Short mmCIF file of C-alpha atoms and ligand atoms in Angstrom, two decimals:
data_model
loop_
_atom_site.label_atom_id
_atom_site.label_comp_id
_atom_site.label_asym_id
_atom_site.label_seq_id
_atom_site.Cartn_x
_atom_site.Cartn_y
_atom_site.Cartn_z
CA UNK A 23 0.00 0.00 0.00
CA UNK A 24 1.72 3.54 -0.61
CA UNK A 25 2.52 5.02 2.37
CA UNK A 26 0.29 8.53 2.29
CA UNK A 27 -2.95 5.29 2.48
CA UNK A 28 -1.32 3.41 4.75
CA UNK A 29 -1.14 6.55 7.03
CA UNK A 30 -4.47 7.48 6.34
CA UNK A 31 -5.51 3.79 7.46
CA UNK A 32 -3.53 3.72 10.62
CA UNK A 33 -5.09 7.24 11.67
CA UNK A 34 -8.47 5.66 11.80
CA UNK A 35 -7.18 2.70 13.01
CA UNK A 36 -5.19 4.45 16.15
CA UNK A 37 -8.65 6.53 16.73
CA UNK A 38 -10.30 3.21 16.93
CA UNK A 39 -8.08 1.73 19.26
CA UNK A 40 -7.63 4.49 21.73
CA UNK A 41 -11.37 4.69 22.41
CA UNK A 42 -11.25 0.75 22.57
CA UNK A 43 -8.63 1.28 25.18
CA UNK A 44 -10.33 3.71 27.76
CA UNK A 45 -13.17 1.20 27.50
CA UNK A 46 -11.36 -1.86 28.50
CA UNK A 47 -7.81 -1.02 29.85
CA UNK A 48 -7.62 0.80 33.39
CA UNK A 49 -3.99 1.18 32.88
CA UNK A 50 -4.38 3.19 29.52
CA UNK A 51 -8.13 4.66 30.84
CA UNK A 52 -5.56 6.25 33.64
CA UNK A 53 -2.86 7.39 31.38
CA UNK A 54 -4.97 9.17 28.44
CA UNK A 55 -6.76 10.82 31.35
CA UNK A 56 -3.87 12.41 32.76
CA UNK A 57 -2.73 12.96 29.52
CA UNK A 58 -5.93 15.00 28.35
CA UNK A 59 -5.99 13.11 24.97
CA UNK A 60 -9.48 12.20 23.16
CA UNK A 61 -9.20 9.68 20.15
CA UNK A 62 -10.65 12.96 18.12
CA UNK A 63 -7.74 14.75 18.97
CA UNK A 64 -6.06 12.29 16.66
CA UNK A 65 -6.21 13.80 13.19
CA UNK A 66 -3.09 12.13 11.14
CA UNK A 67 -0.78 9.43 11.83
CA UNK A 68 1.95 12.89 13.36
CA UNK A 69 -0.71 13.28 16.02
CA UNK A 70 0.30 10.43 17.85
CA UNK A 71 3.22 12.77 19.47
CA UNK A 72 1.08 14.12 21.90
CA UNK A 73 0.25 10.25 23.65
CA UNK A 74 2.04 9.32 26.00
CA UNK A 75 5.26 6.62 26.14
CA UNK A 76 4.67 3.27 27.43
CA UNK A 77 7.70 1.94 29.04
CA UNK A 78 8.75 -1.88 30.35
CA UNK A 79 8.75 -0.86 33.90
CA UNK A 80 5.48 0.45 33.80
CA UNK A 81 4.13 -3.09 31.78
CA UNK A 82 6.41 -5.06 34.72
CA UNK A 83 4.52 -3.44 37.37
CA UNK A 84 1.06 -3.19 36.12
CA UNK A 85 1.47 -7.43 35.76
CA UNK A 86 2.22 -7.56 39.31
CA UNK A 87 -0.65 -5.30 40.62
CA UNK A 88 -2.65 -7.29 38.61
CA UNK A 89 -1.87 -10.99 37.61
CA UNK A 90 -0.96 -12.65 35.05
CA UNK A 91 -1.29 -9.69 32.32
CA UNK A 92 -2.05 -6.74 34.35
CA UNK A 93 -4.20 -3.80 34.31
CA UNK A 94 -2.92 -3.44 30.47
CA UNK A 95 -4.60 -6.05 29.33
CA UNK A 96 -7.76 -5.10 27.64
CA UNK A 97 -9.69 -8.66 27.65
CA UNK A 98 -11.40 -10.73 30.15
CA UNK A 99 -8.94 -14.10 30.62
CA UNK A 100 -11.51 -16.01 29.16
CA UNK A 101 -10.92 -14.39 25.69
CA UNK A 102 -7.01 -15.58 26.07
CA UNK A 103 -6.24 -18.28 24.05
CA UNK A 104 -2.75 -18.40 25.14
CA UNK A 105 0.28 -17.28 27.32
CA UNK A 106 3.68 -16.44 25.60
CA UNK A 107 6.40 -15.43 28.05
CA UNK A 108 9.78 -12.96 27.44
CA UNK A 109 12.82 -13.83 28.50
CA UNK A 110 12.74 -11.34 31.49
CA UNK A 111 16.44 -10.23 31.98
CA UNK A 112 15.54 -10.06 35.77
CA UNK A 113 13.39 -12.19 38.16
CA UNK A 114 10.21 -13.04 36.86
CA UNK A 115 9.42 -13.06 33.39
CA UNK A 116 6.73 -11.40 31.78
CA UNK A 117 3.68 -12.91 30.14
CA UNK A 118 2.15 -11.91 26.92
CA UNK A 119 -1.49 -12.83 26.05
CA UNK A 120 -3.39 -13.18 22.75
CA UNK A 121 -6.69 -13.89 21.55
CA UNK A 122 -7.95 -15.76 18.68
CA UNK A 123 -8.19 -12.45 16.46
CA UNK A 124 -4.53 -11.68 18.11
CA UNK A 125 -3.75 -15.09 16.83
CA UNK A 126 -4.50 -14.44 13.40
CA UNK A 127 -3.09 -11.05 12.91
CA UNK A 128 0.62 -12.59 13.52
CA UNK A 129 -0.01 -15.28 11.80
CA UNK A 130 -0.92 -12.38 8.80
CA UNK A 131 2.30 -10.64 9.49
CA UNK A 132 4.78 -13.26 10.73
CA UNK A 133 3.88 -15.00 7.06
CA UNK A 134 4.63 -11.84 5.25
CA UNK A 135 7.84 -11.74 6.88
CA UNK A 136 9.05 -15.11 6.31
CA UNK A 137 7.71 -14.91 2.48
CA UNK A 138 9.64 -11.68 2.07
CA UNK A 139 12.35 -14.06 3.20
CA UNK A 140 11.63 -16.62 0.51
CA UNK A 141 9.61 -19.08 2.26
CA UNK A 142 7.02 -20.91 -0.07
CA UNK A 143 4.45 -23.73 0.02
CA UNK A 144 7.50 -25.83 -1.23
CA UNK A 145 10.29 -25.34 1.31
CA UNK A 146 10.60 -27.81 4.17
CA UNK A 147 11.87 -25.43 7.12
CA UNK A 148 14.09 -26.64 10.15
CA UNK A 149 12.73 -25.13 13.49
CA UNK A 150 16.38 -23.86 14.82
CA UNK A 151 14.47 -21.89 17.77
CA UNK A 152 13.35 -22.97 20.78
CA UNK A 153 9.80 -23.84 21.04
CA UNK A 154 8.53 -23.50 24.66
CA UNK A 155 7.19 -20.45 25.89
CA UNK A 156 9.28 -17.89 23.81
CA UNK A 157 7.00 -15.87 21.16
CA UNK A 158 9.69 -17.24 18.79
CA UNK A 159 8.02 -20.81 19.06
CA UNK A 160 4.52 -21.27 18.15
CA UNK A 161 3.90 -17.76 16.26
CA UNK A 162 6.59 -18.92 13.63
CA UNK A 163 5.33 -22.59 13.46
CA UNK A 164 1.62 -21.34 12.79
CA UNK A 165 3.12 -18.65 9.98
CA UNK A 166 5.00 -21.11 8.49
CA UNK A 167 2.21 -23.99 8.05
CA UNK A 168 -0.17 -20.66 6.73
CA UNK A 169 2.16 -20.06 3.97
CA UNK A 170 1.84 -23.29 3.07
CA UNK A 171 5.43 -24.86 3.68
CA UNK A 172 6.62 -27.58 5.67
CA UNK A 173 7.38 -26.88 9.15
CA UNK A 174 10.04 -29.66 11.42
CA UNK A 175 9.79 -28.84 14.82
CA UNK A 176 13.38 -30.05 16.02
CA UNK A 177 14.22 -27.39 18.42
CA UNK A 178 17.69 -26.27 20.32
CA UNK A 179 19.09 -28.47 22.70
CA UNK A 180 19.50 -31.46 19.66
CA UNK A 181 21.91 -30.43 17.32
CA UNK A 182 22.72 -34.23 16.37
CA UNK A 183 19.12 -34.65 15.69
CA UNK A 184 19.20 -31.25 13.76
CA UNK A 185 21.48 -31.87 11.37
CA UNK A 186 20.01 -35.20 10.97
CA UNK A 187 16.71 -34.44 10.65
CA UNK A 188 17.88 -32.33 7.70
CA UNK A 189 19.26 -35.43 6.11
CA UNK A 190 16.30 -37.26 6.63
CA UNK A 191 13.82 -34.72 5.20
CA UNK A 192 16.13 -32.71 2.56
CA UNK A 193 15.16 -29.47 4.44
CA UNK A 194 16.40 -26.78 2.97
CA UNK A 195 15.69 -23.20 5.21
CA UNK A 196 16.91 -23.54 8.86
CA UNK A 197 15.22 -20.73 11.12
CA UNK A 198 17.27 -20.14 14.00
CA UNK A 199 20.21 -17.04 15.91
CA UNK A 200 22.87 -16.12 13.93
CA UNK A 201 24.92 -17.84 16.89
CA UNK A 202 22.97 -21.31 16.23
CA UNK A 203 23.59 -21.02 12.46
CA UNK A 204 27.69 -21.14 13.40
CA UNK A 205 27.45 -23.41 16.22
CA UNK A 206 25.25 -25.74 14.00
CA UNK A 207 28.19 -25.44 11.18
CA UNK A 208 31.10 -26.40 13.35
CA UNK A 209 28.92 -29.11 15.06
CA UNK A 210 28.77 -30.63 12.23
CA UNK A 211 31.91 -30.72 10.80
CA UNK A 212 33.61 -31.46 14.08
CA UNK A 213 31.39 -33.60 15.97
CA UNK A 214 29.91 -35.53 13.30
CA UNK A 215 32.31 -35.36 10.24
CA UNK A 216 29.81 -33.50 8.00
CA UNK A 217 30.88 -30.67 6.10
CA UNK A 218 27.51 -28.61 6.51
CA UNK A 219 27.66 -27.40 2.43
CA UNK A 220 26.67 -30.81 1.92
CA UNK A 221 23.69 -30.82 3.51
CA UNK A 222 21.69 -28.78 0.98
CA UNK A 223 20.21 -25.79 3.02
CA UNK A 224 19.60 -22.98 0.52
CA UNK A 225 18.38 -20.34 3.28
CA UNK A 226 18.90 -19.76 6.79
CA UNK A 227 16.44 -17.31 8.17
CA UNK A 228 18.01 -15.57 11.34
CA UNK A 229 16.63 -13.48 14.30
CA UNK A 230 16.62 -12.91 17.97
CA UNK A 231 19.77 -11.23 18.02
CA UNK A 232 21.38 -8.84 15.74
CA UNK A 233 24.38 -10.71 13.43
CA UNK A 234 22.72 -11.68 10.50
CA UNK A 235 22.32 -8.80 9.05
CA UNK A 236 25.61 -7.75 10.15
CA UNK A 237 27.89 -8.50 6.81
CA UNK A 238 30.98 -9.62 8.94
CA UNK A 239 28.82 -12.97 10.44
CA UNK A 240 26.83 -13.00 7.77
CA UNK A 241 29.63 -13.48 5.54
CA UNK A 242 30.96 -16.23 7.72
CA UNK A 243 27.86 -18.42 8.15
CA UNK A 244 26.98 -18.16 4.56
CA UNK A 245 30.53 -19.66 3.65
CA UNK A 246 29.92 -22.65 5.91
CA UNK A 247 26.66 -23.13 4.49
CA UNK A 248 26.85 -22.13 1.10
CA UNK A 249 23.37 -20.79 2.22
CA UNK A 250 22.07 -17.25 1.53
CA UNK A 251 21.48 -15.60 5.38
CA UNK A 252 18.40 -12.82 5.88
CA UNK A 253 17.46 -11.60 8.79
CA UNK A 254 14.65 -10.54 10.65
CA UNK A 255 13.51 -8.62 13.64
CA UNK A 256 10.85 -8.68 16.00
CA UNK A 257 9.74 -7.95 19.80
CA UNK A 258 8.05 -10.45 22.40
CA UNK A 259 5.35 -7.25 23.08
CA UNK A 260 4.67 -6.38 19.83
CA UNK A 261 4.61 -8.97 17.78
CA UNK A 262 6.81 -12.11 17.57
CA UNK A 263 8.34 -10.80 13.87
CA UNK A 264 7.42 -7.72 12.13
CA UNK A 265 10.52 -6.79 9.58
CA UNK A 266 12.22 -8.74 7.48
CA UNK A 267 14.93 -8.56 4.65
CA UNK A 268 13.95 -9.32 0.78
CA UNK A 269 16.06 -10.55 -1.59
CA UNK A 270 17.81 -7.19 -1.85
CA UNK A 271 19.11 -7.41 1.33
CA UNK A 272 19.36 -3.48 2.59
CA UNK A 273 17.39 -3.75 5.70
CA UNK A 274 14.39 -5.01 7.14
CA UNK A 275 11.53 -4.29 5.71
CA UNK A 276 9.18 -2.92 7.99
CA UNK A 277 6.07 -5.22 7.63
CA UNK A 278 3.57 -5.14 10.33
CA UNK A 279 2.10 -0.81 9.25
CA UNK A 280 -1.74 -2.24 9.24
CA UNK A 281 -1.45 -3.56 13.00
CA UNK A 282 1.17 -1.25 14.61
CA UNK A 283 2.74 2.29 14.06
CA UNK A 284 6.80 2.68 14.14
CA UNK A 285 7.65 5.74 15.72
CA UNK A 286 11.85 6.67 15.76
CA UNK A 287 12.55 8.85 18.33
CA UNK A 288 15.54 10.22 20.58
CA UNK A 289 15.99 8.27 23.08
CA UNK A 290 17.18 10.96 25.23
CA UNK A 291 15.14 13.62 24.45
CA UNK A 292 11.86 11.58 23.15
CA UNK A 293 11.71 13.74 20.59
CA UNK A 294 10.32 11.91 17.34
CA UNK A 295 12.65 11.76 14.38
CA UNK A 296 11.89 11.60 10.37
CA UNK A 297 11.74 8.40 8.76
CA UNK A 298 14.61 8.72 6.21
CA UNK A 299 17.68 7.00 5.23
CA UNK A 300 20.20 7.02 7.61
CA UNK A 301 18.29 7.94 11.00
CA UNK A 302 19.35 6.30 14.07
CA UNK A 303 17.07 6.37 17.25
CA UNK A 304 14.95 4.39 19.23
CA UNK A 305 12.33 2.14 17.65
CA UNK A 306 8.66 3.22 19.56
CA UNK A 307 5.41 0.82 18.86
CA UNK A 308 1.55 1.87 18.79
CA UNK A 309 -0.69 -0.97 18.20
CA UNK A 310 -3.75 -0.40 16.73
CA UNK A 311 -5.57 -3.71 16.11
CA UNK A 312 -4.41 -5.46 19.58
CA UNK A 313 -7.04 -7.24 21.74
CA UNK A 314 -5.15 -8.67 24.60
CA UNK A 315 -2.26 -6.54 25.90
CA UNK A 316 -2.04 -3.49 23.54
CA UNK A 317 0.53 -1.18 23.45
CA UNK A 318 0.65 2.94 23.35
CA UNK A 319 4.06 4.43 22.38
CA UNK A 320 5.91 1.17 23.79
CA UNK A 321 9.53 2.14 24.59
CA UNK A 322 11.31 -0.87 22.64
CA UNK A 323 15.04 0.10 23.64
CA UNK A 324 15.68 -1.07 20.73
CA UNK A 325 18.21 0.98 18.91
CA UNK A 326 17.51 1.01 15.12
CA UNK A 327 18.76 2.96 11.82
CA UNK A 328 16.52 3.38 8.89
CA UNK A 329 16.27 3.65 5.25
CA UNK A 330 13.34 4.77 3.41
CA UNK A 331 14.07 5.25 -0.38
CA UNK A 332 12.06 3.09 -2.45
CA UNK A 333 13.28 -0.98 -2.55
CA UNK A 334 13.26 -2.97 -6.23
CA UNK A 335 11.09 -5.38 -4.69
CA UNK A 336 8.39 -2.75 -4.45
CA UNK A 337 7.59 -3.37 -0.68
CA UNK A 338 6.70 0.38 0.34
CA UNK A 339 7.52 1.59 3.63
CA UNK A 340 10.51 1.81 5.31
CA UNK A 341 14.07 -0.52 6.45
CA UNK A 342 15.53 -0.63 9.43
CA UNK A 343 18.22 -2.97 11.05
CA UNK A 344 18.93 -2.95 14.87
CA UNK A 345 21.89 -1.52 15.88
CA UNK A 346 22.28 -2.52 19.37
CA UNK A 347 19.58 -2.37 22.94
CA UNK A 348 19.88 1.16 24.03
CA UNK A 349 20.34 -1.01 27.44
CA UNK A 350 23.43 -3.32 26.17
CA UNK A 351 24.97 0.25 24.79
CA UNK A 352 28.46 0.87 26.96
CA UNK A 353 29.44 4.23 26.71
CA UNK A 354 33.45 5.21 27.29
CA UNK A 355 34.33 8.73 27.25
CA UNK A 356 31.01 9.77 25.90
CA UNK A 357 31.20 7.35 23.08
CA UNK A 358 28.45 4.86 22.07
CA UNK A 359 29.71 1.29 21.75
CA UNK A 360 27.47 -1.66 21.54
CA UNK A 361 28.79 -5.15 22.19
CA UNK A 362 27.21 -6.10 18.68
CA UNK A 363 29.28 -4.16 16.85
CA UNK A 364 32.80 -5.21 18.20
CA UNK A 365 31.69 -8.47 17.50
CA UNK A 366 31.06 -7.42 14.05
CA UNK A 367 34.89 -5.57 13.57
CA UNK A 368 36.49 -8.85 15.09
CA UNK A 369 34.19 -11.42 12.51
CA UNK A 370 35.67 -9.17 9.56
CA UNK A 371 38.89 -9.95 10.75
CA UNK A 372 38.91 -13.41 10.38
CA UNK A 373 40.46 -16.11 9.73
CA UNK A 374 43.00 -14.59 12.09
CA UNK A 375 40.21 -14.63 14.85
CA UNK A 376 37.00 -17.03 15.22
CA UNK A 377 34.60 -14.06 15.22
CA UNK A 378 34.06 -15.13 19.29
CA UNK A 379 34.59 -12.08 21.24
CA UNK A 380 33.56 -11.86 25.27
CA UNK A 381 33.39 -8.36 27.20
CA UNK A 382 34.38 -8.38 30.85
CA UNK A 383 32.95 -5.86 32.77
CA UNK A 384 34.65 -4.91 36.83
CA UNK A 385 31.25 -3.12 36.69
CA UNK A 386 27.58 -2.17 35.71
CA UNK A 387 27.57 -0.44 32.64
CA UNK A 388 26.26 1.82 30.75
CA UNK A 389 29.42 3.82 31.53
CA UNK A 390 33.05 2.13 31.62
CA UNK A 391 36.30 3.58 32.39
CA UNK A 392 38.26 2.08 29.49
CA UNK A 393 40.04 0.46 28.12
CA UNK A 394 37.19 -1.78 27.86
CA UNK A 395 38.10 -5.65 28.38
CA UNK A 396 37.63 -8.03 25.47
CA UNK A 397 38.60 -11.26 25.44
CA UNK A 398 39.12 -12.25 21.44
CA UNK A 399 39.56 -15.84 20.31
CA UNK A 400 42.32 -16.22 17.70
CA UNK A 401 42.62 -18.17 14.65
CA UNK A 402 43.87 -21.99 14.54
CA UNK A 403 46.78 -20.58 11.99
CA UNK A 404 47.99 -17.97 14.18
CA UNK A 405 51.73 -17.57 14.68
CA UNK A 406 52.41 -14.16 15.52
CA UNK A 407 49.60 -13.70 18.93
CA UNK A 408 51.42 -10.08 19.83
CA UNK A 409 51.13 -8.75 16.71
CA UNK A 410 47.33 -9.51 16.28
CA UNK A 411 46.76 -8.50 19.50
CA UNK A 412 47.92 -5.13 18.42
CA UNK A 413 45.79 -5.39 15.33
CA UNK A 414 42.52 -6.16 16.48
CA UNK A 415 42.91 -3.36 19.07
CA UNK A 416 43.94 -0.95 16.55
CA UNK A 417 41.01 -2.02 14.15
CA UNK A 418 38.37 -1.69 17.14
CA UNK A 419 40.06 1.60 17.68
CA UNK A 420 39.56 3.13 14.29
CA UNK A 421 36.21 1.72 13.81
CA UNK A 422 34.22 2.19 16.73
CA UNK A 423 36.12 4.81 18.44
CA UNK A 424 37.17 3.48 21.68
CA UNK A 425 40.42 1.81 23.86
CA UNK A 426 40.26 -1.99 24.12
CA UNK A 427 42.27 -3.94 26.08
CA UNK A 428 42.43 -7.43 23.88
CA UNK A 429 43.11 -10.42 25.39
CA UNK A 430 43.56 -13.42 22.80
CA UNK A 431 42.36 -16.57 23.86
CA UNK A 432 42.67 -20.11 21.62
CA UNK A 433 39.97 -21.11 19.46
CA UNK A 434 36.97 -22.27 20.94
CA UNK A 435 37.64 -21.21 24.57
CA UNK A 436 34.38 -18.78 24.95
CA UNK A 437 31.20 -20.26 25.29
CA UNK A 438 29.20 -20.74 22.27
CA UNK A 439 25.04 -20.24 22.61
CA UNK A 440 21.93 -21.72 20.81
CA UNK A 441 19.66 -19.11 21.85
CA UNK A 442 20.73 -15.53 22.45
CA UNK A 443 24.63 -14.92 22.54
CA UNK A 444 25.82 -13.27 25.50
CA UNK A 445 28.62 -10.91 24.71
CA UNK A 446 28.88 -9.15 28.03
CA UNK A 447 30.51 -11.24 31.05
CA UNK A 448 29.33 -9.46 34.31
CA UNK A 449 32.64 -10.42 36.56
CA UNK A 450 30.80 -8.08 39.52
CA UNK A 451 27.95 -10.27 39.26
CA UNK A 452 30.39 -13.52 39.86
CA UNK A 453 31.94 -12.07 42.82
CA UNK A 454 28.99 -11.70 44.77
CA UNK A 455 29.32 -13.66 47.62
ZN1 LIG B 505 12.90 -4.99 -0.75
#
C-alpha cells in the first residue's frame, strides 16, 4: 500500500483503538486521562506525538498489581487463548497474552515476513528456535504452516538430531540465531564429520539477536553453508516478527504498518525523528488492532537505523536494522559502543580470529572507564599472537572509536550459545558472595 494510504488507514485505526482502550484497559483509561488526549484529537498518523510513552517498567509493574497480564490487558482471561512469556532479563518473566483475532493477525504478518524471506508452500523449514514459551516458538510454526510450507519442529538443545533431521527430510531453510547457524556449522563438521555445504540448506532465516544482518557474520555463516542468510527482527510485546529482509538485502523491511505504528525517536530527548535513510534512534510501537495486551508508544530500547528510499522489490515503507539495545549500549568517554558491533569488527577480521569475542565488565555499565576488556579468540593458523593482539585493538580503535584492552584466547575457549549470545561477562555479578 503507498505510504500517504497506509497513514491514512492507521489514523483511523489508532482513533479506533484508543477509544477501545479507555473502554477496557484501566492502565491506559488512567494514562490518556492524565494525559488530556481524546481519540478525536487524533487527526493524522503525526498526532500520535502528543500520547504518551509506554515503558517496560510500567508493563512489569502493572502485571504484578494485577496478575498474570495486568491492568494493560484489555480482555477478560476467558478471551485468552494463550500465554507467551519474554525472557525477562531479571526475576520473573513477563507474560504476553493473545486472543484468537490476536492469533490471526501474527499469523498475517509473521507470514509476510518469512515470504519476504523466501519461504514458499515448497520449502521444508528446520525449526532452529526454541519452542517453549518464547513468542519465537509457536507464532513462527503457525506462519509457516499458513504459507503453506513444511514446518520440522526439532528445536535447540539437539543439534545431532538437527542436522540429521535435515538429512532425513532434505530441508532446505533452517530458522534459528545467527549464533545457532555457526554453532550448527562447526557441530557438524567437528562432531559428526559432516561438512555442513553438503547438507543442501539454501536459506537460513536468522533473528533474535542482531548478526545476520551484520555482513561480517553474515559473511561467515553463509561460507559454511553455502546458504544465503536474511534476517529478521521482532519484539516479544509487539509482535513475535514484524521486519524482514527481501532478496535485496538493505534492511528489514518494515512489515507489520496495518497492525502497529513505528515511531523513531531520541531516546534521550523523546523527541520523534523523520523516517529517512540514515536515521538512528529508538524504535517506539503503537498498536492499533491489539485485543489482549495493547501497546501505546511502547519504549522498545531497541536501537535502530533506517532507510526509506524506495526498494526494487516494491515493498513500500521503510528498512531498518537494529543496531544494538539502548540497554546493552556501553558508553566510554562519551562514546556509544554496543557489544554487537565489536563483535562485528572482530568477525571481519577473520580467519586470524573465530569471530568469538567476550566483554568483561569490573562493573555495571552503561558507563566504563576504558580500556574496555575483550577477550578475542584467535585463529587456529595464528603464529604471531602479539602482533594480532595489536591489530585487532587498533582495528576496534579506528572503527568504533574506543580503547580496548584485547586479550587473545585459543579457538573455541568462549562459550558458544543456541539461543541468544551473550557478549557481556558481568565479573561483579560472579563475585557476589
Ligand atoms: Zn525490498
Amino acid at each position: 500500500m503507498p505510504l500517504p494510504r497506509l497513514q491514512q488507514l492507521q489514523a483511523r485505526k489508532l482513533r479506533t483503538q484508543i477509544d477501545y482502550l479507555k473502554k477496557n484497559s484501566p492502565f491506559y483509561r488512567r494514562k490518556l486521562k492524565e494525559a488530556g488526549i481524546a481519540a478525536s484529537d487524533i487527526r493524522t498518523v503525526a498526532d500520535i506525538a502528543r500520547l504518551p510513552f509506554t515503558t517496560k517498567d510500567e508493563l512489569r509493574e502493572s502485571q504484578l498489581k494485577k496478575p498474570p497480564l495486568g491492568e494493560h490487558a484489555a480482555v477478560p482471561l476467558d478471551q485468552v487463548i494463550r500465554f507467551h512469556s519474554s525472557s525477562g532479563t531479571t526475576g520473573r518473566p513477563s507474560y504476553v497474552g493473545i486472543t484468537e483475532r490476536d492469533r490471526k493477525r501474527w499469523i498475517e504478518i509473521v507470514a509476510r515476513c518469512y515470504w519476504s524471506e523466501g519461504v514458499r508452500p515448497t520449502s521444508i523449514v528446520i525449526m532452529g528456535f526454541g519452542i517453549g514459551m518464547f513468542v519465537g516458538g509457536l507464532p513462527l510454526a503457525n506462519a509457516i504452516e499458513a504459507i503453506g510450507a513444511t514446518f520440522v519442529p526439532v528445536g535447540t538443545g539437539a543439534s545431532d538430531r538437527l542436522i540429521a533431521t535435515i538429512q532425513d527430510l532434505k530441508a532446505d531453510i533452517i530458522t534459528c540465531t545467527p549464533s545457532y547457524a555457526s554453532y550448527l556449522a562447526d557441530y557438524a563438521r567437528e562432531k559428526m564429520g559432516i561438512d555442513p555445504k553438503t547438507l543442501g540448506i539454501k536459506r537460513i532465516l536468522c533473528g533474535a539477536e542482531p548478526g545476520g544482518g551484520v555482513p561480517g557474520i553474515r559473511e561467515r555463516i553463509e561460507e559454511l553453508w553455502g546458504a544465503v542468510v536474511t534476517e529478521a527482527t521482532g519484539n516479544a510485546d509487539v509482535v513475535t516478527v514484524y521486519a524482514a529482509e527481501c532478496p535485496q538485502r538493505t534492511g528489514n523491511h518494515f512489515l507489520a504498518g496495518d497492525f502497529v505504528i513505528p515511531e523513531i525517536i531520541d531516546p534521550d530527548s523523546g523527541e520523534s525523528l523523520p523516517i529517512e535513510d540514515g536515521v538512528e534512534g529508538e524504535i517506539v510501537f503503537t498498536h492499533i488492532e491489539r485485543d489482549c495486551v495493547p501497546l501505546l508508544r511502547f519504549r522498545s530500547r531497541d536501537r535502530v537505523v533506517v532507510w526509506n528510499k524506495p526498494c526494487r522489490c516494491r515493498r513500500s515503507g521503510f528498512r531498518m536494522r537494529i543496531v544494538g539495545r539502548t540497554d546493552d549500549m556501553l558508553i566510554l568517554r562519551g562514546v556509544n559502543v554496543f557489544p554487537s558491533a565489536i563483535k562485528d569488527v572482530v568477525s571481519q577480521m577473520r580467519p586470524n580470529t573465530t569471530g568469538e569475542i567476550q566483554i568483561l565488565l569490573d562493573q555495571p555499565g552503561p558507563r566504563v572507564e576504558p580500556p574496555l576488556k575483550i577477550q578475542v579468540e584467535h585463529g587456529t593458523a595464528v603464529d604471531n599472537l602479539e602482533a594480532l593482539k595489536r591489530y585487532v585493538e587498533e582495528n576496534l580503535k579506528n572503527k568504533l572509536i574506543f580503547s580496548p584492552a584485547v586479550e587473545l584466547v585459543p579457538p573455541g575457549t568462549l562459550p558458544r550459545f543456541e539461543m541468544k549470545a551473550k557478549l557481556i561477562r558481568k565479573l561483579y555479578e560472579e563475585q557476589r558472595p
